[in-house]
Coordinates of C-alpha atoms in Angstrom, one line a residue:
M1 CA 9.0 3.9 6.3
R2 CA 9.8 5.6 9.8
G3 CA 9.6 3.0 12.8
G4 CA 7.3 0.5 10.5
D5 CA 4.7 2.3 9.9
T6 CA 2.4 0.8 7.0
L7 CA 1.0 3.6 4.1
D8 CA -1.8 3.6 5.8
E9 CA -1.1 4.6 9.2
L10 CA 1.5 7.2 8.2
V11 CA -1.1 8.9 6.0
K12 CA -3.7 8.9 8.7
R13 CA -0.8 10.3 10.5
A14 CA -0.2 12.6 8.1
K15 CA -4.1 13.5 7.8
D16 CA -4.2 14.3 12.1
G17 CA -1.4 17.1 11.3
D18 CA 2.2 15.5 11.5
N19 CA 4.6 16.3 9.7
D20 CA 7.1 13.6 9.5
A21 CA 5.1 11.4 8.8
F22 CA 4.1 13.3 5.3
E23 CA 7.5 14.2 4.5
Q24 CA 8.1 10.5 4.1
L25 CA 5.6 10.7 1.8
V26 CA 7.3 13.2 -0.4
K27 CA 10.2 11.0 0.0
D28 CA 8.7 7.2 -0.3
N29 CA 7.1 9.1 -3.8
Q30 CA 8.4 11.9 -4.7
R31 CA 10.3 9.9 -7.7
G32 CA 7.3 8.6 -9.6
V33 CA 5.7 12.2 -9.3
Y34 CA 8.5 13.7 -10.6
T35 CA 8.9 11.1 -13.1
L36 CA 5.4 11.0 -14.6
A37 CA 5.9 15.0 -14.3
L38 CA 9.0 15.5 -16.5
R39 CA 7.4 12.3 -19.4
Y40 CA 4.9 14.9 -19.2
I41 CA 6.9 18.1 -20.3
G42 CA 10.2 17.2 -20.9
N43 CA 11.2 19.6 -19.0
H44 CA 14.3 18.9 -16.5
D45 CA 13.4 22.7 -13.8
D46 CA 9.2 22.2 -15.0
A47 CA 8.6 18.7 -13.8
L48 CA 10.2 20.0 -10.6
D49 CA 8.3 22.6 -10.4
I50 CA 5.0 20.8 -11.1
S51 CA 5.8 17.6 -8.9
Q52 CA 6.9 20.8 -6.1
E53 CA 3.0 21.4 -7.0
A54 CA 1.6 18.5 -6.6
F55 CA 2.3 17.7 -3.4
L56 CA 1.5 21.4 -2.1
R57 CA -1.9 20.1 -3.0
A58 CA -1.6 16.9 -1.9
Y59 CA -0.7 18.7 1.4
R60 CA -3.5 21.0 1.4
G61 CA -5.9 18.3 0.5
L62 CA -5.0 15.1 2.8
K63 CA -7.9 16.3 4.4
F64 CA -9.8 14.8 2.0
F65 CA -8.6 12.3 0.6
Q66 CA -10.9 9.3 2.0
G67 CA -8.8 6.1 0.2
D68 CA -11.3 5.5 -2.5
S69 CA -8.7 5.2 -4.5
S70 CA -4.7 4.3 -3.3
F71 CA -3.2 6.5 -2.4
S72 CA -0.4 6.8 -5.1
T73 CA -3.1 7.0 -8.0
W74 CA -4.7 10.1 -6.4
L75 CA -1.2 12.1 -6.0
Y76 CA -1.0 11.2 -9.4
R77 CA -3.9 12.2 -10.5
L78 CA -3.1 15.4 -8.8
T79 CA 0.6 15.0 -10.8
V80 CA -1.1 15.1 -14.4
N81 CA -3.6 17.5 -13.3
A82 CA -0.7 19.8 -12.5
S83 CA 0.6 19.2 -15.5
I84 CA -2.1 20.1 -17.3
D85 CA -2.9 23.4 -15.8
Y86 CA 1.3 24.3 -15.7
L87 CA 0.8 23.9 -19.9
R88 CA -2.7 25.5 -20.6
K89 CA -1.3 28.8 -18.6
A90 CA 2.4 28.7 -20.4
K91 CA -0.5 28.3 -23.6
R92 CA 2.1 26.3 -25.3
R93 CA 3.0 22.8 -25.6
R94 CA 6.5 21.6 -24.9
A95 CA 8.3 18.9 -26.9
I96 CA 8.7 15.8 -25.7
P97 CA 12.6 14.7 -25.1
F98 CA 13.1 11.4 -25.7
S99 CA 15.5 11.1 -23.2
A100 CA 12.4 11.5 -21.2
L101 CA 9.9 9.1 -23.7
G102 CA 12.8 5.8 -23.9
E103 CA 13.1 4.4 -26.4
P104 CA 10.4 4.9 -29.8
D105 CA 11.0 0.7 -29.8
Q106 CA 9.1 0.4 -26.6
V107 CA 6.7 4.0 -27.3
I108 CA 4.9 3.0 -30.9
G109 CA 6.7 -1.1 -31.5
I110 CA 9.2 0.7 -34.0
P111 CA 11.9 -2.0 -34.8
D112 CA 15.7 -1.6 -33.0
T113 CA 18.2 -1.0 -35.9
K114 CA 21.5 0.0 -34.1
D115 CA 24.2 -1.6 -36.9
S116 CA 23.9 0.7 -39.6
P117 CA 24.2 4.4 -40.3
E118 CA 21.6 4.9 -42.9
Q119 CA 19.2 2.6 -39.9
T120 CA 20.5 5.7 -36.9
A121 CA 19.5 8.3 -39.5
E122 CA 15.6 7.0 -40.3
L123 CA 15.2 6.1 -36.6
S124 CA 16.4 10.5 -36.0
E125 CA 14.3 11.4 -38.5
L126 CA 11.2 9.7 -37.1
K127 CA 11.9 10.0 -33.4
N128 CA 11.5 13.6 -34.6
A129 CA 9.0 13.1 -36.4
L130 CA 6.5 11.4 -33.6
N131 CA 8.1 14.3 -30.8
E132 CA 6.3 16.9 -33.1
A133 CA 2.7 14.3 -33.7
L134 CA 2.7 14.0 -29.6
Q135 CA 2.3 17.5 -29.8
M136 CA -0.3 17.3 -31.4
L137 CA -2.6 15.1 -30.3
K138 CA -5.0 16.3 -27.2
Y139 CA -4.4 16.7 -24.2
E140 CA -7.5 14.0 -23.1
H141 CA -5.5 11.2 -25.8
R142 CA -1.3 13.3 -25.1
T143 CA -2.2 12.1 -21.4
V144 CA -3.4 8.5 -21.7
F145 CA -0.5 7.9 -24.3
I146 CA 2.0 8.5 -22.1
L147 CA 0.4 6.8 -18.6
R148 CA -0.3 3.5 -21.0
C149 CA 2.4 3.9 -23.1
V150 CA 5.4 5.3 -21.4
H151 CA 4.3 5.4 -17.8
E152 CA 3.1 1.8 -18.4
L153 CA 0.1 1.6 -15.9
S154 CA -2.8 -0.3 -16.4
Y155 CA -6.0 0.7 -17.8
T156 CA -7.4 0.6 -14.0
E157 CA -5.3 3.0 -12.9
I158 CA -5.1 4.7 -15.3
A159 CA -9.5 4.9 -15.1
E160 CA -8.5 5.5 -11.2
I161 CA -6.1 8.3 -12.0
L162 CA -8.1 10.8 -14.9
N163 CA -11.5 9.8 -12.5
I164 CA -13.0 8.4 -16.6
E165 CA -14.6 4.6 -17.2
E166 CA -12.0 2.0 -18.4
G167 CA -14.0 2.3 -21.9
T168 CA -12.7 5.6 -22.2
V169 CA -9.0 5.1 -21.2
K170 CA -9.5 2.6 -24.4
S171 CA -11.0 5.0 -26.8
R172 CA -8.7 7.8 -26.3
L173 CA -6.0 6.1 -26.8
S174 CA -6.8 4.4 -29.8
R175 CA -7.9 7.7 -31.1
A176 CA -4.2 8.3 -29.6
R177 CA -2.3 5.6 -31.3
D178 CA -4.7 6.5 -35.0
R179 CA -3.8 9.8 -34.7
L180 CA -0.2 10.0 -34.6
K181 CA -0.2 7.0 -37.1
E182 CA -2.4 9.3 -39.5
I183 CA 0.2 12.0 -38.8
L184 CA 3.6 9.8 -39.1
K185 CA 2.1 8.7 -42.2
G186 CA 1.8 12.3 -43.3
N187 CA 4.7 13.0 -42.3
F188 CA 6.6 10.5 -44.7
S189 CA 4.1 9.6 -47.6
D190 CA 5.9 11.5 -49.6
S191 CA 9.9 10.7 -48.1
P192 CA 11.5 8.3 -51.3
P193 CA 12.3 4.2 -49.6
S194 CA 15.7 4.3 -48.3
K195 CA 18.7 1.8 -49.4
H196 CA 17.4 -0.3 -46.3
S197 CA 14.1 -0.7 -47.9
R198 CA 14.8 -1.1 -51.4
K199 CA 17.0 -3.9 -49.8
G200 CA 14.5 -5.8 -48.5
G201 CA 13.9 -4.4 -44.6
R202 CA 11.1 -3.2 -43.5
A203 CA 11.6 0.5 -43.6
V204 CA 10.6 2.9 -40.6

């Protein structure tokens, strides 16, 4: 931060019309905003557009920011809203590539399989199935799932970002996980057991 300014000082200066202070806020937060948009949308160009929109909304609305939540929480809320608005305007839900989501074992606890070609094929199939399943979630469930299981935010942070109760966060997350399990179970219930599973290993 320029001149050793604290975050509160930067926000105050930006609210007073100091463009340099706002530019510093953008630099300090652009990576987090872009990452959140990318994980929600799954497309680099669209994530950049959403990031710009989020910062534009922040610039226009900064005078109304009262500090009831942290600046980053407020900014994440704007980013989530911009992402949802983008999806609604596009009238479609984009697939989320796993380069954005991270490894599936980090998302829903799938065991790591690196050695067998058969296991690699199974994992690839599961990735595609989970990708499709995520698109089938309601916006509110998808949002909570991404913020919690992908972005690894706390229940408190998510509640502040979405302006809902922590209990609602937990309820939506539970429903998202249940729905994903239901969809994935349906996708794989008719598949024959793999060679790996017949040998006593765990089938995905």
